[in-house]
Short mmCIF file of C-alpha atoms and ligand atoms in Angstrom, two decimals:
data_model
loop_
_atom_site.label_atom_id
_atom_site.label_comp_id
_atom_site.label_asym_id
_atom_site.label_seq_id
_atom_site.Cartn_x
_atom_site.Cartn_y
_atom_site.Cartn_z
CA UNK A 1 15.44 18.42 -5.01
CA UNK A 2 16.80 14.92 -5.62
CA UNK A 3 16.72 13.05 -8.92
CA UNK A 4 13.94 10.83 -7.57
CA UNK A 5 11.69 13.75 -6.63
CA UNK A 6 12.40 15.58 -9.87
CA UNK A 7 11.70 12.69 -12.18
CA UNK A 8 8.80 10.98 -10.45
CA UNK A 9 6.85 14.20 -10.44
CA UNK A 10 6.54 15.33 -14.03
CA UNK A 11 5.62 18.92 -14.89
CA UNK A 12 1.84 19.22 -15.05
CA UNK A 13 1.25 16.07 -12.97
CA UNK A 14 -1.84 16.21 -10.81
CA UNK A 15 -0.21 14.73 -7.72
CA UNK A 16 -2.45 13.96 -4.74
CA UNK A 17 0.08 12.24 -2.45
CA UNK A 18 3.76 13.09 -2.35
CA UNK A 19 6.02 11.15 -0.01
CA UNK A 20 9.53 12.52 0.47
CA UNK A 21 12.41 10.75 2.23
CA UNK A 22 10.03 8.93 4.58
CA UNK A 23 11.64 7.06 7.47
CA UNK A 24 9.97 5.05 10.19
CA UNK A 25 12.36 3.70 12.81
CA UNK A 26 10.93 1.82 15.78
CA UNK A 27 13.17 1.96 18.88
CA UNK A 28 14.23 -1.33 20.46
CA UNK A 29 14.65 -1.06 24.22
CA UNK A 30 16.38 -3.23 26.78
CA UNK A 31 16.84 -3.18 30.56
CA UNK A 32 14.84 -4.29 33.59
CA UNK A 33 14.59 -1.20 35.76
CA UNK A 34 15.66 1.45 33.28
CA UNK A 35 14.73 0.97 29.64
CA UNK A 36 17.46 2.03 27.22
CA UNK A 37 17.22 2.26 23.46
CA UNK A 38 19.65 -0.32 22.09
CA UNK A 39 18.81 -0.05 18.41
CA UNK A 40 16.20 0.78 15.82
CA UNK A 41 14.08 -1.34 13.54
CA UNK A 42 14.32 0.52 10.25
CA UNK A 43 10.93 -0.49 8.88
CA UNK A 44 10.90 2.28 6.26
CA UNK A 45 14.20 3.85 5.29
CA UNK A 46 14.20 6.86 2.99
CA UNK A 47 11.24 6.17 0.72
CA UNK A 48 10.00 8.71 -1.84
CA UNK A 49 7.13 8.38 -4.31
CA UNK A 50 4.07 10.16 -5.63
CA UNK A 51 0.52 9.00 -6.25
CA UNK A 52 -1.29 10.94 -8.94
CA UNK A 53 -4.95 11.84 -8.59
CA UNK A 54 -7.16 9.03 -9.85
CA UNK A 55 -4.39 6.47 -10.22
CA UNK A 56 -3.60 3.25 -8.38
CA UNK A 57 -0.05 2.75 -7.20
CA UNK A 58 0.59 -0.89 -6.31
CA UNK A 59 3.09 -1.40 -3.46
CA UNK A 60 4.49 -4.92 -3.46
CA UNK A 61 6.99 -7.00 -1.51
CA UNK A 62 7.31 -9.94 0.86
CA UNK A 63 5.92 -9.63 4.36
CA UNK A 64 8.22 -7.64 6.62
CA UNK A 65 9.50 -5.37 3.84
CA UNK A 66 7.76 -2.23 5.15
CA UNK A 67 4.73 -1.88 2.86
CA UNK A 68 2.10 -1.76 5.58
CA UNK A 69 4.22 0.58 7.70
CA UNK A 70 4.58 2.87 4.67
CA UNK A 71 0.81 2.90 4.18
CA UNK A 72 0.25 3.69 7.86
CA UNK A 73 2.82 6.49 7.77
CA UNK A 74 1.12 8.01 4.73
CA UNK A 75 -2.16 8.07 6.70
CA UNK A 76 -0.29 9.24 9.83
CA UNK A 77 -1.53 6.23 11.79
CA UNK A 78 2.20 6.08 12.60
CA UNK A 79 3.93 9.44 12.91
CA UNK A 80 7.08 9.06 10.78
CA UNK A 81 10.56 9.42 12.25
CA UNK A 82 11.59 11.69 9.36
CA UNK A 83 10.44 12.87 5.96
CA UNK A 84 7.20 14.39 4.79
CA UNK A 85 3.87 13.30 3.38
CA UNK A 86 2.02 15.93 1.35
CA UNK A 87 -1.69 15.51 0.72
CA UNK A 88 -2.71 17.90 -2.04
CA UNK A 89 0.29 20.02 -1.07
CA UNK A 90 -0.42 20.05 2.70
CA UNK A 91 2.20 18.43 4.92
CA UNK A 92 0.41 15.88 7.11
CA UNK A 93 3.52 15.32 9.25
CA UNK A 94 3.41 18.86 10.60
CA UNK A 95 -0.31 18.73 11.52
CA UNK A 96 -1.52 18.33 15.10
CA UNK A 97 -4.11 15.74 16.18
CA UNK A 98 -7.10 18.01 15.61
CA UNK A 99 -5.96 18.99 12.11
CA UNK A 100 -5.31 15.36 11.26
CA UNK A 101 -8.77 14.28 12.43
CA UNK A 102 -10.17 16.77 9.93
CA UNK A 103 -8.00 15.27 7.17
CA UNK A 104 -9.26 11.73 7.92
CA UNK A 105 -12.33 12.62 5.95
CA UNK A 106 -10.24 12.62 2.79
CA UNK A 107 -8.05 9.58 3.53
CA UNK A 108 -9.34 6.16 4.49
CA UNK A 109 -8.03 2.61 4.80
CA UNK A 110 -9.31 -0.85 3.93
CA UNK A 111 -7.65 -3.47 6.11
CA UNK A 112 -6.38 -6.88 5.17
CA UNK A 113 -8.36 -9.10 7.44
CA UNK A 114 -12.13 -8.68 7.16
CA UNK A 115 -12.51 -11.13 10.08
CA UNK A 116 -10.64 -9.07 12.68
CA UNK A 117 -11.09 -5.52 11.36
CA UNK A 118 -14.85 -5.41 12.01
CA UNK A 119 -16.21 -5.04 15.54
CA UNK A 120 -18.15 -8.31 16.14
CA UNK A 121 -20.60 -6.54 18.48
CA UNK A 122 -21.66 -3.91 15.95
CA UNK A 123 -24.15 -4.47 13.14
CA UNK A 124 -23.04 -3.96 9.54
CA UNK A 125 -25.13 -0.78 9.41
CA UNK A 126 -23.47 0.66 12.53
CA UNK A 127 -19.99 -0.23 11.25
CA UNK A 128 -20.61 1.49 7.93
CA UNK A 129 -22.30 4.49 9.57
CA UNK A 130 -19.77 5.06 12.37
CA UNK A 131 -17.46 7.31 10.27
CA UNK A 132 -20.47 9.52 9.44
CA UNK A 133 -21.03 10.11 13.15
CA UNK A 134 -17.32 10.60 13.91
CA UNK A 135 -17.00 13.19 11.16
CA UNK A 136 -20.37 14.80 11.94
CA UNK A 137 -21.71 14.09 8.45
CA UNK A 138 -25.12 12.72 9.44
CA UNK A 139 -27.55 15.60 9.77
CA UNK A 140 -30.38 13.51 11.23
CA UNK A 141 -31.39 9.90 11.83
CA UNK A 142 -33.19 9.58 8.52
CA UNK A 143 -30.27 10.95 6.47
CA UNK A 144 -27.96 8.60 8.36
CA UNK A 145 -30.08 5.53 7.55
CA UNK A 146 -30.41 6.52 3.91
CA UNK A 147 -26.65 7.01 3.55
CA UNK A 148 -25.93 3.64 5.19
CA UNK A 149 -28.41 1.94 2.83
CA UNK A 150 -26.82 3.70 -0.14
CA UNK A 151 -23.32 2.61 0.93
CA UNK A 152 -24.37 -1.02 1.38
CA UNK A 153 -25.93 -1.14 -2.07
CA UNK A 154 -22.87 0.58 -3.60
CA UNK A 155 -20.73 -2.36 -2.49
CA UNK A 156 -23.25 -4.97 -3.63
CA UNK A 157 -24.91 -5.78 -0.29
CA UNK A 158 -28.66 -5.77 0.31
CA UNK A 159 -29.88 -2.93 2.51
CA UNK A 160 -31.78 -5.51 4.59
CA UNK A 161 -28.37 -6.81 5.73
CA UNK A 162 -27.76 -3.65 7.80
CA UNK A 163 -29.01 -5.30 11.00
CA UNK A 164 -26.79 -8.37 10.71
CA UNK A 165 -23.57 -8.91 12.65
CA UNK A 166 -20.18 -9.60 11.02
CA UNK A 167 -20.24 -13.33 11.83
CA UNK A 168 -23.35 -13.68 9.66
CA UNK A 169 -21.40 -12.66 6.54
CA UNK A 170 -18.92 -14.51 4.33
CA UNK A 171 -15.31 -13.26 4.06
CA UNK A 172 -16.01 -11.47 0.77
CA UNK A 173 -19.14 -9.82 2.18
CA UNK A 174 -17.21 -8.67 5.23
CA UNK A 175 -14.63 -7.06 3.03
CA UNK A 176 -17.47 -5.31 1.18
CA UNK A 177 -18.55 -3.90 4.56
CA UNK A 178 -14.96 -2.69 5.05
CA UNK A 179 -15.07 -1.01 1.65
CA UNK A 180 -18.43 0.63 2.43
CA UNK A 181 -17.03 1.93 5.75
CA UNK A 182 -14.05 3.45 3.94
CA UNK A 183 -16.36 5.10 1.38
CA UNK A 184 -18.74 6.55 3.96
CA UNK A 185 -17.02 9.94 4.28
CA UNK A 186 -16.48 10.42 0.51
CA UNK A 187 -12.68 10.12 0.68
CA UNK A 188 -10.32 11.08 -2.13
CA UNK A 189 -7.58 8.62 -1.20
CA UNK A 190 -7.75 5.06 0.14
CA UNK A 191 -4.92 2.85 1.33
CA UNK A 192 -5.98 -0.68 0.44
CA UNK A 193 -3.79 -2.75 2.76
CA UNK A 194 -3.76 -6.28 1.31
CA UNK A 195 -7.55 -6.12 0.91
CA UNK A 196 -7.85 -9.50 -0.78
CA UNK A 197 -5.01 -11.50 0.80
CA UNK A 198 -7.26 -13.20 3.35
CA UNK A 199 -9.91 -14.14 0.77
CA UNK A 200 -10.39 -17.19 -1.44
CA UNK A 201 -8.94 -16.74 -4.92
CA UNK A 202 -12.45 -16.94 -6.40
CA UNK A 203 -13.55 -13.97 -4.26
CA UNK A 204 -10.40 -11.87 -4.77
CA UNK A 205 -11.31 -10.85 -8.32
CA UNK A 206 -14.78 -9.72 -7.22
CA UNK A 207 -13.33 -7.36 -4.61
CA UNK A 208 -10.67 -6.04 -7.02
CA UNK A 209 -13.39 -5.42 -9.62
CA UNK A 210 -15.53 -3.65 -7.04
CA UNK A 211 -12.62 -1.39 -6.08
CA UNK A 212 -12.05 -0.56 -9.75
CA UNK A 213 -15.72 0.29 -10.31
CA UNK A 214 -15.76 2.54 -7.25
CA UNK A 215 -12.56 4.24 -8.36
CA UNK A 216 -14.11 5.04 -11.69
CA UNK A 217 -17.34 6.25 -10.14
CA UNK A 218 -15.85 8.45 -7.42
CA UNK A 219 -12.47 9.37 -8.95
CA UNK A 220 -10.65 7.65 -6.09
CA UNK A 221 -6.89 7.40 -5.70
CA UNK A 222 -5.50 4.14 -4.29
CA UNK A 223 -2.30 2.96 -2.70
CA UNK A 224 -2.83 -0.78 -3.15
CA UNK A 225 -0.59 -2.92 -0.95
CA UNK A 226 -0.04 -6.60 -1.75
CA UNK A 227 2.65 -9.25 -1.30
CA UNK A 228 1.88 -10.80 -4.64
CA UNK A 229 2.59 -9.16 -8.00
CA UNK A 230 -0.25 -11.07 -9.64
CA UNK A 231 -2.83 -9.35 -7.41
CA UNK A 232 -1.77 -5.79 -8.27
CA UNK A 233 -1.32 -6.43 -11.98
CA UNK A 234 -4.96 -5.91 -12.87
CA UNK A 235 -5.65 -2.83 -10.77
CA UNK A 236 -2.39 -0.82 -10.75
CA UNK A 237 -1.37 1.96 -13.12
CA UNK A 238 2.15 1.90 -11.68
CA UNK A 239 3.88 -0.55 -9.35
CA UNK A 240 6.50 0.10 -6.65
CA UNK A 241 8.48 -2.87 -5.33
CA UNK A 242 9.73 -2.68 -1.73
CA UNK A 243 12.48 -4.63 -0.07
CA UNK A 244 13.64 -4.22 3.54
CA UNK A 245 12.35 -0.68 3.95
CA UNK A 246 13.49 0.58 0.53
CA UNK A 247 11.76 1.02 -2.82
CA UNK A 248 13.93 -0.92 -5.27
CA UNK A 249 11.93 -0.41 -8.45
CA UNK A 250 9.01 1.73 -9.67
CA UNK A 251 7.55 1.66 -13.15
CA UNK A 252 4.34 1.65 -15.11
CA UNK A 253 2.46 -1.63 -14.94
CA UNK A 254 3.38 -2.82 -18.41
CA UNK A 255 7.07 -2.03 -17.97
CA UNK A 256 7.37 -3.77 -14.64
CA UNK A 257 5.77 -6.97 -15.88
CA UNK A 258 7.38 -7.02 -19.33
CA UNK A 259 10.87 -5.77 -18.49
CA UNK A 260 11.59 -5.95 -14.77
CA UNK A 261 15.07 -4.61 -14.03
CA UNK A 262 15.74 -5.30 -10.37
CA UNK A 263 16.76 -8.88 -9.47
CA UNK A 264 14.23 -8.88 -6.61
CA UNK A 265 11.37 -7.91 -8.94
CA UNK A 266 12.50 -10.62 -11.39
CA UNK A 267 12.43 -13.21 -8.62
CA UNK A 268 8.96 -12.14 -7.42
CA UNK A 269 7.65 -12.22 -10.99
CA UNK A 270 9.11 -15.64 -11.69
CA UNK A 271 6.98 -17.01 -8.84
CA UNK A 272 3.72 -15.66 -10.28
CA UNK A 273 1.77 -18.56 -11.82
CA UNK A 274 0.93 -18.34 -15.54
CA UNK A 275 -2.44 -19.79 -16.60
CA UNK A 276 -0.87 -21.64 -19.58
CA UNK A 277 0.72 -24.80 -18.08
CA UNK A 278 3.09 -25.24 -21.07
CA UNK A 279 4.60 -21.76 -20.74
CA UNK A 280 4.53 -22.04 -16.95
CA UNK A 281 6.70 -25.19 -16.91
CA UNK A 282 9.15 -23.80 -19.50
CA UNK A 283 9.99 -20.48 -17.91
CA UNK A 284 12.92 -19.89 -15.63
CA UNK A 285 12.21 -19.74 -11.90
CA UNK A 286 14.43 -17.58 -9.75
CA UNK A 287 14.27 -18.91 -6.20
CA UNK A 288 14.74 -16.39 -3.40
CA UNK A 289 17.14 -17.93 -0.92
CA UNK A 290 16.45 -17.43 2.78
CA UNK A 291 14.25 -14.89 4.50
CA UNK A 292 14.14 -11.09 4.46
CA UNK A 293 16.96 -10.05 6.89
CA UNK A 294 16.06 -8.28 10.11
CA UNK A 295 15.49 -4.53 9.67
CA UNK A 296 17.16 -4.20 13.10
CA UNK A 297 20.47 -5.06 11.54
CA UNK A 298 20.18 -4.59 7.77
CA UNK A 299 23.00 -5.74 5.47
CA UNK A 300 25.61 -3.22 4.33
CA UNK A 301 25.55 -1.73 0.83
CA UNK A 302 22.63 -2.98 -1.23
CA UNK A 303 20.30 -4.54 1.35
CA UNK A 304 19.34 -7.26 -1.15
CA UNK A 305 22.91 -8.52 -1.64
CA UNK A 306 22.78 -11.58 0.70
CA UNK A 307 19.92 -13.01 -1.42
CA UNK A 308 20.91 -11.69 -4.84
CA UNK A 309 22.30 -14.09 -7.45
CA UNK A 310 23.84 -11.16 -9.34
CA UNK A 311 25.67 -9.68 -6.36
CA UNK A 312 29.32 -8.69 -6.66
CA UNK A 313 31.77 -7.46 -4.03
CA UNK A 314 30.84 -3.89 -4.95
CA UNK A 315 27.22 -4.55 -3.93
CA UNK A 316 28.30 -4.96 -0.31
CA UNK A 317 29.76 -1.43 -0.29
CA UNK A 318 27.49 0.73 -2.43
CA UNK A 319 23.96 1.76 -1.41
CA UNK A 320 22.20 2.05 -4.81
CA UNK A 321 19.97 5.11 -5.15
CA UNK A 322 16.71 4.84 -7.04
CA UNK A 323 17.56 6.10 -10.54
CA UNK A 324 15.52 6.61 -13.70
CA UNK A 325 16.91 4.28 -16.36
CA UNK A 326 14.07 4.55 -18.87
CA UNK A 327 11.30 7.13 -18.97
CA UNK A 328 9.21 6.56 -15.85
CA UNK A 329 11.15 3.41 -14.93
CA UNK A 330 13.26 3.70 -11.75
CA UNK A 331 15.52 1.06 -10.28
CA UNK A 332 17.99 0.80 -7.39
CA UNK A 333 20.56 -1.72 -8.64
CA UNK A 334 24.08 -0.85 -9.76
CA UNK A 335 24.06 -3.75 -12.25
CA UNK A 336 20.70 -2.94 -13.85
CA UNK A 337 20.88 -2.13 -17.59
CA UNK A 338 21.25 1.62 -18.13
CA UNK A 339 22.02 2.39 -14.46
CA UNK A 340 25.43 3.89 -15.17
CA UNK A 341 28.27 4.14 -12.71
CA UNK A 342 27.29 3.73 -9.06
FE1 SF4 B 401 21.87 -7.46 -6.61
FE2 SF4 B 401 23.98 -5.86 -6.50
FE3 SF4 B 401 21.83 -5.11 -7.84
FE4 SF4 B 401 21.77 -5.20 -5.20
S1 SF4 B 401 23.03 -3.83 -6.45
S2 SF4 B 401 20.22 -5.95 -6.56
S3 SF4 B 401 23.06 -6.99 -4.81
S4 SF4 B 401 23.16 -6.83 -8.32
#
């Protein structure tokens, strides 16, 4: 057992999801007549974390850093190249298609874009009720209708809206339909994949509040993916920061916002607006130069070194492991306070 596995899973923890050394490499092929694999896009590269029952783990990073791929691997929508994903102790990666279909009842997803994730030709009621039919949970027509009505009202929609089509709803209402669909089968775990990114700021808080209420009511466990640290602040118990396929920092919410240790986390946090304009103009901004490098050809050593203002020559050689530097606070940076020798 590695240091990461040992220390992220404390004795007595009620862990629902355990991800160990997860890798997702997508092959890149070339050739006209015969396709050859010429490289791999390392979208997720040796990621380990746990999600405890009833908690929300925020997963944050710029687009292209592997957050969505990680979420999809956890749900086995992508079958990982290597590593394991345990759901309540059962390894999802070793299950066949039939076994996984059975597990879908316990794991659901809410997608980013409420405009494209709903079938425009289905009514809201049919969208919400479809998982009941797929999982064989509707005993008869009446029970089905009652459950659909219950789900719509749980997410704050009128039951009379069941016969409307997605284009008749606002963006926020569509995302409520997506939430109701995810709830239909009484899941234990939901991957919320940027569920508010496509919504107006005024609507974002309503959806986040709804997700929190539902979590409380049904004891749900969330992996909440976002590209913006300000979005996950309210809802997360712990936050993991991803960069180019790696987790570079994980800590409790208060620790990550008050004392971020990784230069990438510091840069992301410095871009989060503060409501007080006086404080906002006084604080130091850490600009992130350039774009996230291609995961097809990641930099040597610490993958963040081409964009890191603290980088030294050593950073180009050493791949920093994720290490616990304070209780429950893990960081992968050889120059972070308390990290010790590389
Ligand atoms: Fe920056 Fe070096 Fe730390 Fe990587 S290891 S984050 S390059 S200081």
